[in-house]
Amino acid sequence: MASSSFSVTNYASKSNITDFNFSNQQSKNLLLLNFKFSRNRRNLLVTKVASRNQQLQKLSDQSVEQETTDTLDNAILVPDSESVISSIKYHAEFTPLFSPEKFELPKAFYATAESVRDMLITNWNSTYKFHEKMNVKQAYYLSMEFLQGRALLNAIGNLELSGAYAEALRKLGHDLEDVARQEQDAALGNGGLGRLASCFLDSLATLNYPAWGYGLRYKYGLFKQLITKDGQEEAAESWLEMGNPWEIPRNDVSYPIKFYGEVATGPDGHKKWVGGENILAVAYDVPIPGYKTKTTINLRLWSTKVGPEYFDLKAFNSGDHAKAYEALKKAEKICYILYPGDESHEGKTLRLKQQYTLCSASLQDIISRFERRSGDTLNWDEFPEKVAVQMNDTHPTLCIPELLRILMDIKGLRWKEAWGITQRTVAYTNHTVLPEALEKWSLNLLQELLPRHVEIIRMIDNELIDTIIGEYGIEDLELLNEKLKQMRVLENVELPASILKLLLQPDEIAAVDSVEEDKEESEEVTEPTNEDDELKVKVEKDAEVSKRVSFDPDPKSQKMVRMANLCVVGGHAVNGVAEIHSEIVKNEVFNDFYKLWPEKFQNKTNGVTPRRWISFCNPELSKIITKWTGTEEWVLNTEKLVELRKFADNEELQLEWRKAKRINKEKIVWFLKEKTGYLVSPDAMFDVQVKRIHEYKRQLLNILGIVYRYKKMKELNADERKNKFVPRVCIFGGKAFATYVQAKRIVKFITDVGATVNNDPDIGDLLKVVFVPDYNVTVAEVLIPGSDLSEHISTAGMEASGTSNMKFAMNGCIQIGTLDGANVEIRQEVGEENFFLFGAEAHEISGLRKERAKGKFVPDPRFEEVKKYVRSGVFGPYNYNDLMGSLEGNEGYGRADYFLVGKDFPAYIECQEQVDKAYRDQMKWTKMSILNTAGSYKFSSDRTIHQYAHDIWMIEPLVLPN
């Protein structure tokens, strides 16, 4: 046999384990030996290397199949460090991605991850078998994003194996933290939408709920953000370049996906979608472990391809290589990029293909599982009793027509039955009030790409029209017309002929024609004799015309499909994600639907997992919380955090709290130095705003406040500056969408301000401005624990909820923000005195914009001063007229300060002065910090998932037997 995968020469000095040579049979048996099971969760079976041969011989005489079955059914993996070492060695040799000569950090990571994956697969298999056997109702969470972050530390933390793995790697010559840093973040998401989905999966597994997630396996993610002298630049993310050790390809699980083609009608009237372009969606599974439980659920990701028969060998051999693999590239590119640019027709088509692929493959898989579980007792009316489908925002909306298509065209159900099943199965989470985020798709594009689905959407629209007419009647046609325009799934599309006949009866048409004829005759006889008479006749004509309500579409506008309306109509539940957001959803965004179906609408305030966002990313604070609450139960039951309120004034606790914060701030110092080259002082206040770059999130307000602060500093001498200003490190992070020009201007502005301020010797450590490139979950895990102040300053009424505000509060970070999204509830829980509040409120926003349009807004002199300062060129030669111009004027696209930066600017800088004042009193600040952590108990994703499970999905926990 060949020598070991490890270099004994290189690592003999680092490890006391140097025997790496096994026979093939020994290696096979060792894999079983690596992870023995404990019958009582805590007793360890230690694999001693010295007695390995004797144990291997014993195992050879046993039935591997029987032992595996027994252990799956009755036990939980509890390996010690020695068996972990054996497993890591096994994977380094027999699951190699690297050459055998060395055992360096990248190889150590992959071998370690594959070692952990063995346990996850075992637990996943146990969970899967148990759920199949029990045939309980299961929830399926469909999302275009899952922002997972690094998985290694999270997995071994949930498995309670951090100590065993740390010791094992130490014996093998590596530090667990160094090994973990080799992992790249999975590029499957971008912002809060995807991170929420990942937190939910963690909680679903931890709480033992039967559930799966479904998403797409993006090859290049959104993009890797580079910060250059020109601002943000985008490059392809290479997260899959070395493979993903956590995923399990399921080559036997694939489903056909069709695009284009036409709808054929059989002799019996049955519809069938034929022709077109055909691809395959192939499953990749990612096990999601729960915390302190054997339950391991699944995230199934779809990748796209076509079979080898679509490779045109003849074209390839003739030299037309592009034609030869055209079909392959068309299929593969569907899963290349998250949110491809959609300004072109091709971009829109690709996005729609992505959404349909997610919906179709997932539903085919869900239905296949339902049929398999049902066996000979298949009853489609029971489908909603066994399946709950949750659409995370509008991206998976095509689930609704796709489920109907499968039920009717493939399973043979009638419309009424299929429609009832669909409505009872599907539910919708709304994440935005922004009009551009309430998806609309061109009817023509949908007709071209998914012709059968357009037919089904028209049927849904017809059902809705009947409901609206039944609710409002036909007596007041103006009111009815308004409701139809607001509520229909199809926008600017002609009404069905049968409905038009109902609304415009022949005798009414004749009556209108008669009035017109009489009027024409009258006008011929009696000509107006003066201007007053002429005006009177015109008014009468206009009044008569106004009585005739037109239901005709506007020929100048596009015909669209409103996906949010389709979600509301097609599902049984609609939820907002924060109390204020849910009220806006009911009273503004979907008010007409709320009046029609008030029982559909719910609130489910978002939450985040306390495992990743306190316990694992902030071990220093976690130890303190455990000590002062007297229990580790807070990791599962965050209500225990409330106990900290009793000790908020305790000087000993405050001292420990500040020490932990200092340790975390020092980590940030070195992180920023490595990532940006800027060296900052841990003695300064760390003021952080990290989230997607968008005008409504108002990073522009933040940086303009910093510019104002800098300008005032420059106007003072050194002693005055030190006395007046608290030292601050202002940290930004987040990606601007590649085609969002204004957001990219903001990134450029922030980096230019940083380049000027950070190199100003007069300012020194009093003010630093740092933009962290390529913000992701891993960066958040460094920044959040060490932050002092967190900025959540969106225009009120525009942030649905937010989840980063919850993570910051959990880690004792005090917030400055508006009454928007979850800020409202966070402020209620942590105490108004422990939250820095400013800005206009949601109910004022519309009126303020109307005042602006009328030219009534008078900008604060300080706001004019800071804009003038920016335009002076102090931050470099870049022309910021377009950026500053967006804050000026009273109307027009990209102008008129739609997000009210100028309106809230004076209140914001005055509030920042209060922040400085509070920070000077460190005892007061520490108390505020403790009370923020104590008040964050409500924002655990465990609590949120319980609410979804009980109120929407109607599922119960299912604990695996030991």
Tab-separated table of C-alpha atoms in Angstrom, residues 301-700:
chain	number	residue	atom	x	y	z
A	301	LEU	CA	-30.492	22.888	-3.720
A	302	TRP	CA	-31.150	22.499	-7.432
A	303	SER	CA	-28.524	22.621	-10.132
A	304	THR	CA	-29.450	22.582	-13.826
A	305	LYS	CA	-28.126	20.596	-16.771
A	306	VAL	CA	-29.161	18.696	-19.888
A	307	GLY	CA	-28.381	15.124	-20.877
A	308	PRO	CA	-25.469	14.168	-23.184
A	309	GLU	CA	-27.901	13.689	-26.050
A	310	TYR	CA	-28.135	17.481	-26.261
A	311	PHE	CA	-24.438	17.795	-27.046
A	312	ASP	CA	-24.206	18.203	-30.830
A	313	LEU	CA	-21.210	16.029	-31.627
A	314	LYS	CA	-21.553	16.590	-35.357
A	315	ALA	CA	-21.413	20.371	-34.958
A	316	PHE	CA	-18.439	20.063	-32.614
A	317	ASN	CA	-16.450	17.932	-35.023
A	318	SER	CA	-17.230	20.321	-37.849
A	319	GLY	CA	-15.749	23.179	-35.827
A	320	ASP	CA	-18.987	24.885	-34.738
A	321	HIS	CA	-18.205	24.484	-31.056
A	322	ALA	CA	-20.598	27.182	-29.856
A	323	LYS	CA	-23.525	25.430	-31.493
A	324	ALA	CA	-22.380	22.060	-30.139
A	325	TYR	CA	-22.744	23.004	-26.494
A	326	GLU	CA	-25.401	25.702	-26.825
A	327	ALA	CA	-28.069	23.627	-25.054
A	328	LEU	CA	-25.648	22.768	-22.248
A	329	LYS	CA	-24.779	26.409	-21.611
A	330	LYS	CA	-28.425	27.489	-21.717
A	331	ALA	CA	-29.240	24.993	-19.002
A	332	GLU	CA	-26.177	25.587	-16.842
A	333	LYS	CA	-26.424	29.387	-16.825
A	334	ILE	CA	-29.754	29.241	-14.996
A	335	CYS	CA	-27.804	28.530	-11.812
A	336	TYR	CA	-24.758	30.680	-12.494
A	337	ILE	CA	-25.668	33.914	-10.730
A	338	LEU	CA	-28.011	35.018	-7.961
A	339	TYR	CA	-30.226	37.842	-9.285
A	340	PRO	CA	-28.767	38.317	-12.771
A	341	GLY	CA	-29.186	41.834	-14.130
A	342	ASP	CA	-32.681	42.181	-15.549
A	343	GLU	CA	-32.463	45.368	-17.581
A	344	SER	CA	-32.327	43.366	-20.823
A	345	HIS	CA	-34.908	40.927	-22.182
A	346	GLU	CA	-32.370	38.133	-21.793
A	347	GLY	CA	-31.781	39.082	-18.157
A	348	LYS	CA	-35.488	39.098	-17.391
A	349	THR	CA	-35.901	35.739	-19.089
A	350	LEU	CA	-33.047	34.245	-17.063
A	351	ARG	CA	-34.494	35.488	-13.765
A	352	LEU	CA	-37.872	34.036	-14.618
A	353	LYS	CA	-36.249	30.736	-15.562
A	354	GLN	CA	-34.531	30.673	-12.169
A	355	GLN	CA	-37.759	31.254	-10.317
A	356	TYR	CA	-39.648	28.630	-12.277
A	357	THR	CA	-36.850	26.081	-11.875
A	358	LEU	CA	-36.961	26.509	-8.101
A	359	CYS	CA	-40.743	26.145	-8.017
A	360	SER	CA	-41.150	23.295	-10.481
A	361	ALA	CA	-38.316	21.080	-9.230
A	362	SER	CA	-39.290	21.622	-5.587
A	363	LEU	CA	-42.970	20.898	-6.133
A	364	GLN	CA	-42.243	17.795	-8.200
A	365	ASP	CA	-40.038	16.590	-5.357
A	366	ILE	CA	-42.631	17.429	-2.696
A	367	ILE	CA	-45.382	15.667	-4.632
A	368	SER	CA	-43.167	12.635	-5.225
A	369	ARG	CA	-42.543	12.365	-1.469
A	370	PHE	CA	-46.265	12.721	-0.754
A	371	GLU	CA	-47.133	9.979	-3.223
A	372	ARG	CA	-44.443	7.667	-1.888
A	373	ARG	CA	-45.594	8.154	1.700
A	374	SER	CA	-49.237	7.690	0.756
A	375	GLY	CA	-48.691	4.418	-1.055
A	376	ASP	CA	-51.932	2.685	-1.962
A	377	THR	CA	-53.986	5.134	0.096
A	378	LEU	CA	-53.244	8.153	-2.094
A	379	ASN	CA	-55.887	10.841	-1.578
A	380	TRP	CA	-55.171	14.261	-3.088
A	381	ASP	CA	-57.595	15.965	-0.744
A	382	GLU	CA	-55.154	15.058	2.057
A	383	PHE	CA	-52.275	16.870	0.368
A	384	PRO	CA	-52.709	20.082	2.440
A	385	GLU	CA	-52.888	17.902	5.568
A	386	LYS	CA	-49.410	16.567	4.809
A	387	VAL	CA	-47.720	19.470	3.032
A	388	ALA	CA	-47.196	23.157	3.859
A	389	VAL	CA	-45.366	25.319	1.309
A	390	GLN	CA	-44.032	28.680	2.497
A	391	MET	CA	-42.997	31.221	-0.154
A	392	ASN	CA	-40.220	33.469	1.159
A	393	ASP	CA	-41.220	36.705	-0.623
A	394	THR	CA	-42.581	36.733	-4.188
A	395	HIS	CA	-39.713	34.911	-5.927
A	396	PRO	CA	-41.383	31.476	-5.541
A	397	THR	CA	-44.839	32.752	-6.625
A	398	LEU	CA	-44.892	30.415	-9.614
A	399	CYS	CA	-45.466	27.624	-7.089
A	400	ILE	CA	-49.147	28.491	-7.326
A	401	PRO	CA	-49.758	27.968	-11.065
A	402	GLU	CA	-47.193	25.150	-11.133
A	403	LEU	CA	-48.967	23.183	-8.408
A	404	LEU	CA	-52.238	23.702	-10.257
A	405	ARG	CA	-50.639	22.551	-13.532
A	406	ILE	CA	-49.297	19.366	-11.991
A	407	LEU	CA	-52.560	18.560	-10.232
A	408	MET	CA	-54.717	19.193	-13.288
A	409	ASP	CA	-52.570	18.237	-16.271
A	410	ILE	CA	-50.569	15.368	-14.797
A	411	LYS	CA	-52.623	14.042	-11.880
A	412	GLY	CA	-55.971	14.546	-13.581
A	413	LEU	CA	-57.748	16.683	-10.990
A	414	ARG	CA	-60.467	19.150	-11.947
A	415	TRP	CA	-59.978	22.898	-11.584
A	416	LYS	CA	-62.142	23.367	-8.506
A	417	GLU	CA	-60.476	20.552	-6.596
A	418	ALA	CA	-56.953	21.611	-7.604
A	419	TRP	CA	-57.636	25.243	-6.737
A	420	GLY	CA	-58.914	24.332	-3.274
A	421	ILE	CA	-55.884	22.121	-2.583
A	422	THR	CA	-53.474	24.855	-3.711
A	423	GLN	CA	-55.061	27.552	-1.580
A	424	ARG	CA	-54.912	25.330	1.501
A	425	THR	CA	-51.267	24.377	0.902
A	426	VAL	CA	-49.436	27.608	0.055
A	427	ALA	CA	-48.611	30.602	2.268
A	428	TYR	CA	-46.738	33.840	1.565
A	429	THR	CA	-44.320	35.975	3.567
A	430	ASN	CA	-44.144	39.581	2.415
A	431	HIS	CA	-40.782	41.263	2.981
A	432	THR	CA	-41.208	44.688	1.468
A	433	VAL	CA	-43.421	47.677	0.883
A	434	LEU	CA	-41.197	49.034	-1.890
A	435	PRO	CA	-43.123	49.075	-5.194
A	436	GLU	CA	-40.112	47.873	-7.205
A	437	ALA	CA	-39.771	44.846	-4.925
A	438	LEU	CA	-43.411	43.814	-5.337
A	439	GLU	CA	-42.585	41.818	-8.420
A	440	LYS	CA	-44.366	42.285	-11.707
A	441	TRP	CA	-43.631	40.279	-14.830
A	442	SER	CA	-44.465	41.069	-18.416
A	443	LEU	CA	-47.459	39.017	-19.509
A	444	ASN	CA	-45.884	38.655	-22.959
A	445	LEU	CA	-42.668	37.264	-21.483
A	446	LEU	CA	-44.584	34.822	-19.307
A	447	GLN	CA	-46.714	33.806	-22.290
A	448	GLU	CA	-43.587	33.097	-24.300
A	449	LEU	CA	-41.747	31.207	-21.579
A	450	LEU	CA	-44.578	29.489	-19.659
A	451	PRO	CA	-47.658	29.375	-21.888
A	452	ARG	CA	-49.612	26.862	-19.802
A	453	HIS	CA	-49.022	28.860	-16.640
A	454	VAL	CA	-50.445	31.981	-18.256
A	455	GLU	CA	-53.639	30.056	-18.993
A	456	ILE	CA	-53.815	29.022	-15.350
A	457	ILE	CA	-53.067	32.555	-14.122
A	458	ARG	CA	-55.948	33.800	-16.274
A	459	MET	CA	-58.185	31.244	-14.579
A	460	ILE	CA	-57.044	32.478	-11.155
A	461	ASP	CA	-57.655	36.058	-12.255
A	462	ASN	CA	-61.160	35.132	-13.403
A	463	GLU	CA	-61.879	33.557	-10.027
A	464	LEU	CA	-60.711	36.754	-8.349
A	465	ILE	CA	-62.840	38.948	-10.651
A	466	ASP	CA	-65.906	36.911	-9.725
A	467	THR	CA	-65.071	37.339	-6.036
A	468	ILE	CA	-64.620	41.093	-6.405
A	469	ILE	CA	-67.902	41.489	-8.278
A	470	GLY	CA	-69.618	39.345	-5.669
A	471	GLU	CA	-68.255	41.618	-2.948
A	472	TYR	CA	-68.899	45.035	-4.528
A	473	GLY	CA	-71.720	44.350	-6.976
A	474	ILE	CA	-72.241	46.157	-10.285
A	475	GLU	CA	-74.321	49.083	-9.139
A	476	ASP	CA	-71.333	51.415	-8.693
A	477	LEU	CA	-69.209	50.725	-11.759
A	478	GLU	CA	-66.633	53.378	-10.875
A	479	LEU	CA	-65.981	51.727	-7.522
A	480	LEU	CA	-65.892	48.295	-9.128
A	481	ASN	CA	-63.498	49.474	-11.828
A	482	GLU	CA	-61.174	50.915	-9.188
A	483	LYS	CA	-61.187	47.668	-7.187
A	484	LEU	CA	-60.493	45.603	-10.291
A	485	LYS	CA	-57.570	47.835	-11.226
A	486	GLN	CA	-56.097	47.567	-7.730
A	487	MET	CA	-56.681	43.890	-7.038
A	488	ARG	CA	-56.492	41.878	-10.240
A	489	VAL	CA	-53.555	39.553	-10.784
A	490	LEU	CA	-53.405	40.720	-14.398
A	491	GLU	CA	-52.642	44.409	-14.687
A	492	ASN	CA	-53.827	46.420	-17.678
A	493	VAL	CA	-55.375	43.341	-19.273
A	494	GLU	CA	-58.825	43.283	-20.862
A	495	LEU	CA	-61.628	41.751	-18.862
A	496	PRO	CA	-63.080	38.443	-20.042
A	497	ALA	CA	-65.883	38.927	-22.582
A	498	SER	CA	-68.406	37.287	-20.259
A	499	ILE	CA	-67.649	39.839	-17.551
A	500	LEU	CA	-67.831	42.771	-19.950
A	501	LYS	CA	-71.264	41.625	-21.092
A	502	LEU	CA	-72.369	41.555	-17.485
A	503	LEU	CA	-71.045	45.040	-16.766
A	504	LEU	CA	-72.304	46.663	-19.985
A	505	GLN	CA	-75.793	45.364	-20.765
A	506	PRO	CA	-77.121	45.937	-24.313
A	507	ASP	CA	-79.934	48.192	-23.111
A	508	GLU	CA	-77.410	50.346	-21.239
A	509	ILE	CA	-75.288	50.629	-24.353
A	510	ALA	CA	-78.379	51.594	-26.381
A	511	ALA	CA	-79.352	54.161	-23.751
A	512	VAL	CA	-75.938	55.743	-23.868
A	513	ASP	CA	-76.075	55.873	-27.672
A	514	SER	CA	-79.543	57.474	-27.527
A	515	VAL	CA	-78.341	60.172	-25.137
A	516	GLU	CA	-75.451	60.923	-27.441
A	517	GLU	CA	-77.740	61.196	-30.494
A	518	ASP	CA	-80.163	63.505	-28.648
A	519	LYS	CA	-77.293	65.651	-27.522
A	520	GLU	CA	-75.914	65.941	-31.039
A	521	GLU	CA	-79.347	67.000	-32.391
A	522	SER	CA	-79.776	69.507	-29.586
A	523	GLU	CA	-76.374	70.975	-30.233
A	524	GLU	CA	-77.192	71.395	-33.932
A	525	VAL	CA	-80.334	73.423	-33.141
A	526	THR	CA	-79.048	75.457	-30.206
A	527	GLU	CA	-75.612	76.832	-30.834
A	528	PRO	CA	-73.940	78.502	-27.854
A	529	THR	CA	-74.279	82.265	-28.146
A	530	ASN	CA	-71.587	83.307	-25.733
A	531	GLU	CA	-68.645	81.965	-23.741
A	532	ASP	CA	-70.785	81.088	-20.694
A	533	ASP	CA	-73.127	78.973	-22.774
A	534	GLU	CA	-70.154	77.298	-24.453
A	535	LEU	CA	-68.645	76.448	-21.072
A	536	LYS	CA	-71.991	75.111	-19.827
A	537	VAL	CA	-72.300	72.740	-22.794
A	538	LYS	CA	-68.726	71.517	-22.248
A	539	VAL	CA	-69.392	70.749	-18.588
A	540	GLU	CA	-72.532	68.821	-19.533
A	541	LYS	CA	-70.582	66.817	-22.125
A	542	ASP	CA	-67.838	66.001	-19.621
A	543	ALA	CA	-70.379	64.949	-17.012
A	544	GLU	CA	-72.069	62.629	-19.464
A	545	VAL	CA	-68.782	61.088	-20.547
A	546	SER	CA	-67.739	60.573	-16.941
A	547	LYS	CA	-70.825	58.435	-16.370
A	548	ARG	CA	-69.454	55.913	-18.855
A	549	VAL	CA	-66.876	53.808	-17.040
A	550	SER	CA	-64.214	52.365	-19.293
A	551	PHE	CA	-62.863	48.917	-18.467
A	552	ASP	CA	-60.502	49.019	-21.424
A	553	PRO	CA	-56.754	48.592	-20.807
A	554	ASP	CA	-54.394	51.470	-21.488
A	555	PRO	CA	-52.779	50.791	-24.886
A	556	LYS	CA	-49.721	52.820	-23.851
A	557	SER	CA	-48.959	50.640	-20.803
A	558	GLN	CA	-47.588	47.119	-20.600
A	559	LYS	CA	-49.669	44.116	-19.667
A	560	MET	CA	-48.238	42.722	-16.441
A	561	VAL	CA	-48.695	39.893	-13.945
A	562	ARG	CA	-48.640	41.080	-10.326
A	563	MET	CA	-46.906	38.334	-8.384
A	564	ALA	CA	-47.714	39.687	-4.912
A	565	ASN	CA	-51.421	39.767	-5.748
A	566	LEU	CA	-51.141	36.214	-7.022
A	567	CYS	CA	-49.546	35.191	-3.705
A	568	VAL	CA	-52.355	36.740	-1.686
A	569	VAL	CA	-55.080	35.180	-3.829
A	570	GLY	CA	-53.469	31.761	-4.177
A	571	GLY	CA	-52.528	31.110	-0.544
A	572	HIS	CA	-54.261	30.751	2.796
A	573	ALA	CA	-51.983	33.043	4.829
A	574	VAL	CA	-50.083	36.295	4.301
A	575	ASN	CA	-47.696	37.548	6.935
A	576	GLY	CA	-45.611	40.636	7.485
A	577	VAL	CA	-42.324	40.387	9.369
A	578	ALA	CA	-42.650	43.079	12.054
A	579	GLU	CA	-45.615	44.618	13.834
A	580	ILE	CA	-45.401	47.971	12.047
A	581	HIS	CA	-44.752	46.283	8.703
A	582	SER	CA	-47.744	43.976	9.097
A	583	GLU	CA	-49.954	46.977	9.802
A	584	ILE	CA	-48.676	48.687	6.654
A	585	VAL	CA	-49.331	45.484	4.705
A	586	LYS	CA	-52.921	45.405	5.958
A	587	ASN	CA	-53.686	49.108	5.777
A	588	GLU	CA	-51.774	50.161	2.669
A	589	VAL	CA	-50.030	47.536	0.519
A	590	PHE	CA	-52.881	44.975	0.435
A	591	ASN	CA	-55.689	46.928	2.043
A	592	ASP	CA	-58.330	45.828	-0.458
A	593	PHE	CA	-57.408	42.200	0.065
A	594	TYR	CA	-57.358	42.659	3.832
A	595	LYS	CA	-60.920	43.984	3.724
A	596	LEU	CA	-61.919	40.987	1.645
A	597	TRP	CA	-60.033	38.281	3.623
A	598	PRO	CA	-58.960	39.701	7.017
A	599	GLU	CA	-58.431	36.180	8.371
A	600	LYS	CA	-55.530	35.608	5.949
A	601	PHE	CA	-53.304	38.328	7.366
A	602	GLN	CA	-50.872	37.738	10.234
A	603	ASN	CA	-47.721	39.156	11.780
A	604	LYS	CA	-44.611	37.066	12.321
A	605	THR	CA	-41.793	39.293	13.540
A	606	ASN	CA	-38.470	38.004	12.222
A	607	GLY	CA	-35.922	36.352	14.470
A	608	VAL	CA	-32.300	35.182	14.419
A	609	THR	CA	-30.690	32.083	15.846
A	610	PRO	CA	-28.989	32.728	19.207
A	611	ARG	CA	-26.628	29.832	18.524
A	612	ARG	CA	-24.738	31.475	15.679
A	613	TRP	CA	-25.354	35.071	16.710
A	614	ILE	CA	-24.359	34.944	20.380
A	615	SER	CA	-23.176	31.546	21.534
A	616	PHE	CA	-20.783	30.707	18.692
A	617	CYS	CA	-19.688	34.132	17.426
A	618	ASN	CA	-19.305	35.760	20.866
A	619	PRO	CA	-17.950	33.158	23.318
A	620	GLU	CA	-16.683	35.869	25.707
A	621	LEU	CA	-20.152	37.333	26.164
A	622	SER	CA	-21.746	33.872	26.228
A	623	LYS	CA	-19.682	32.852	29.266
A	624	ILE	CA	-20.789	35.986	31.083
A	625	ILE	CA	-24.458	35.416	30.253
A	626	THR	CA	-24.250	31.818	31.455
A	627	LYS	CA	-22.560	32.869	34.680
A	628	TRP	CA	-25.030	35.608	35.585
A	629	THR	CA	-28.202	33.810	34.499
A	630	GLY	CA	-26.992	30.645	36.203
A	631	THR	CA	-27.734	28.420	33.221
A	632	GLU	CA	-26.853	27.596	29.618
A	633	GLU	CA	-30.538	27.222	28.825
A	634	TRP	CA	-30.632	30.743	27.355
A	635	VAL	CA	-29.139	29.312	24.147
A	636	LEU	CA	-32.406	27.452	23.609
A	637	ASN	CA	-34.711	29.594	25.719
A	638	THR	CA	-33.790	33.246	25.223
A	639	GLU	CA	-36.379	34.325	27.805
A	640	LYS	CA	-33.595	33.517	30.276
A	641	LEU	CA	-31.758	36.617	29.017
A	642	VAL	CA	-34.283	38.740	30.892
A	643	GLU	CA	-32.502	37.653	34.103
A	644	LEU	CA	-29.677	40.042	33.190
A	645	ARG	CA	-31.921	43.009	33.964
A	646	LYS	CA	-31.584	42.284	37.670
A	647	PHE	CA	-27.813	42.767	37.485
A	648	ALA	CA	-27.575	45.687	35.043
A	649	ASP	CA	-26.195	48.008	37.757
A	650	ASN	CA	-23.812	45.442	39.210
A	651	GLU	CA	-20.257	46.782	38.955
A	652	GLU	CA	-18.708	43.312	38.717
A	653	LEU	CA	-20.938	42.381	35.800
A	654	GLN	CA	-20.267	45.716	34.123
A	655	LEU	CA	-16.518	45.201	34.431
A	656	GLU	CA	-16.733	41.717	32.907
A	657	TRP	CA	-19.031	43.062	30.194
A	658	ARG	CA	-16.575	45.800	29.205
A	659	LYS	CA	-13.664	43.324	29.153
A	660	ALA	CA	-15.557	41.064	26.782
A	661	LYS	CA	-16.400	44.010	24.534
A	662	ARG	CA	-12.737	45.062	24.533
A	663	ILE	CA	-11.599	41.591	23.436
A	664	ASN	CA	-14.087	41.672	20.573
A	665	LYS	CA	-13.046	45.195	19.559
A	666	GLU	CA	-9.417	44.119	19.386
A	667	LYS	CA	-10.457	41.332	17.024
A	668	ILE	CA	-12.075	43.977	14.811
A	669	VAL	CA	-8.915	46.100	14.879
A	670	TRP	CA	-6.816	43.324	13.417
A	671	PHE	CA	-9.542	42.259	11.025
A	672	LEU	CA	-9.807	45.793	9.591
A	673	LYS	CA	-6.046	46.037	9.300
A	674	GLU	CA	-5.938	42.788	7.320
A	675	LYS	CA	-8.917	43.609	5.087
A	676	THR	CA	-8.468	47.335	4.452
A	677	GLY	CA	-5.008	48.377	5.612
A	678	TYR	CA	-6.466	50.901	8.066
A	679	LEU	CA	-5.316	50.709	11.694
A	680	VAL	CA	-7.907	51.938	14.186
A	681	SER	CA	-7.916	52.340	17.958
A	682	PRO	CA	-9.963	49.979	20.166
A	683	ASP	CA	-10.400	52.902	22.574
A	684	ALA	CA	-12.750	54.599	20.111
A	685	MET	CA	-16.482	54.009	19.858
A	686	PHE	CA	-17.152	51.509	17.069
A	687	ASP	CA	-20.123	52.860	15.077
A	688	VAL	CA	-21.314	50.292	12.533
A	689	GLN	CA	-23.750	50.192	9.614
A	690	VAL	CA	-23.575	46.918	7.707
A	691	LYS	CA	-26.338	45.890	5.311
A	692	ARG	CA	-27.268	45.952	1.650
A	693	ILE	CA	-26.526	49.369	0.114
A	694	HIS	CA	-29.840	50.994	-0.790
A	695	GLU	CA	-31.125	54.535	-0.744
A	696	TYR	CA	-33.957	53.686	1.652
A	697	LYS	CA	-31.479	52.227	4.177
A	698	ARG	CA	-29.837	55.668	4.105
A	699	GLN	CA	-26.127	54.986	4.280
A	700	LEU	CA	-26.056	58.422	2.659
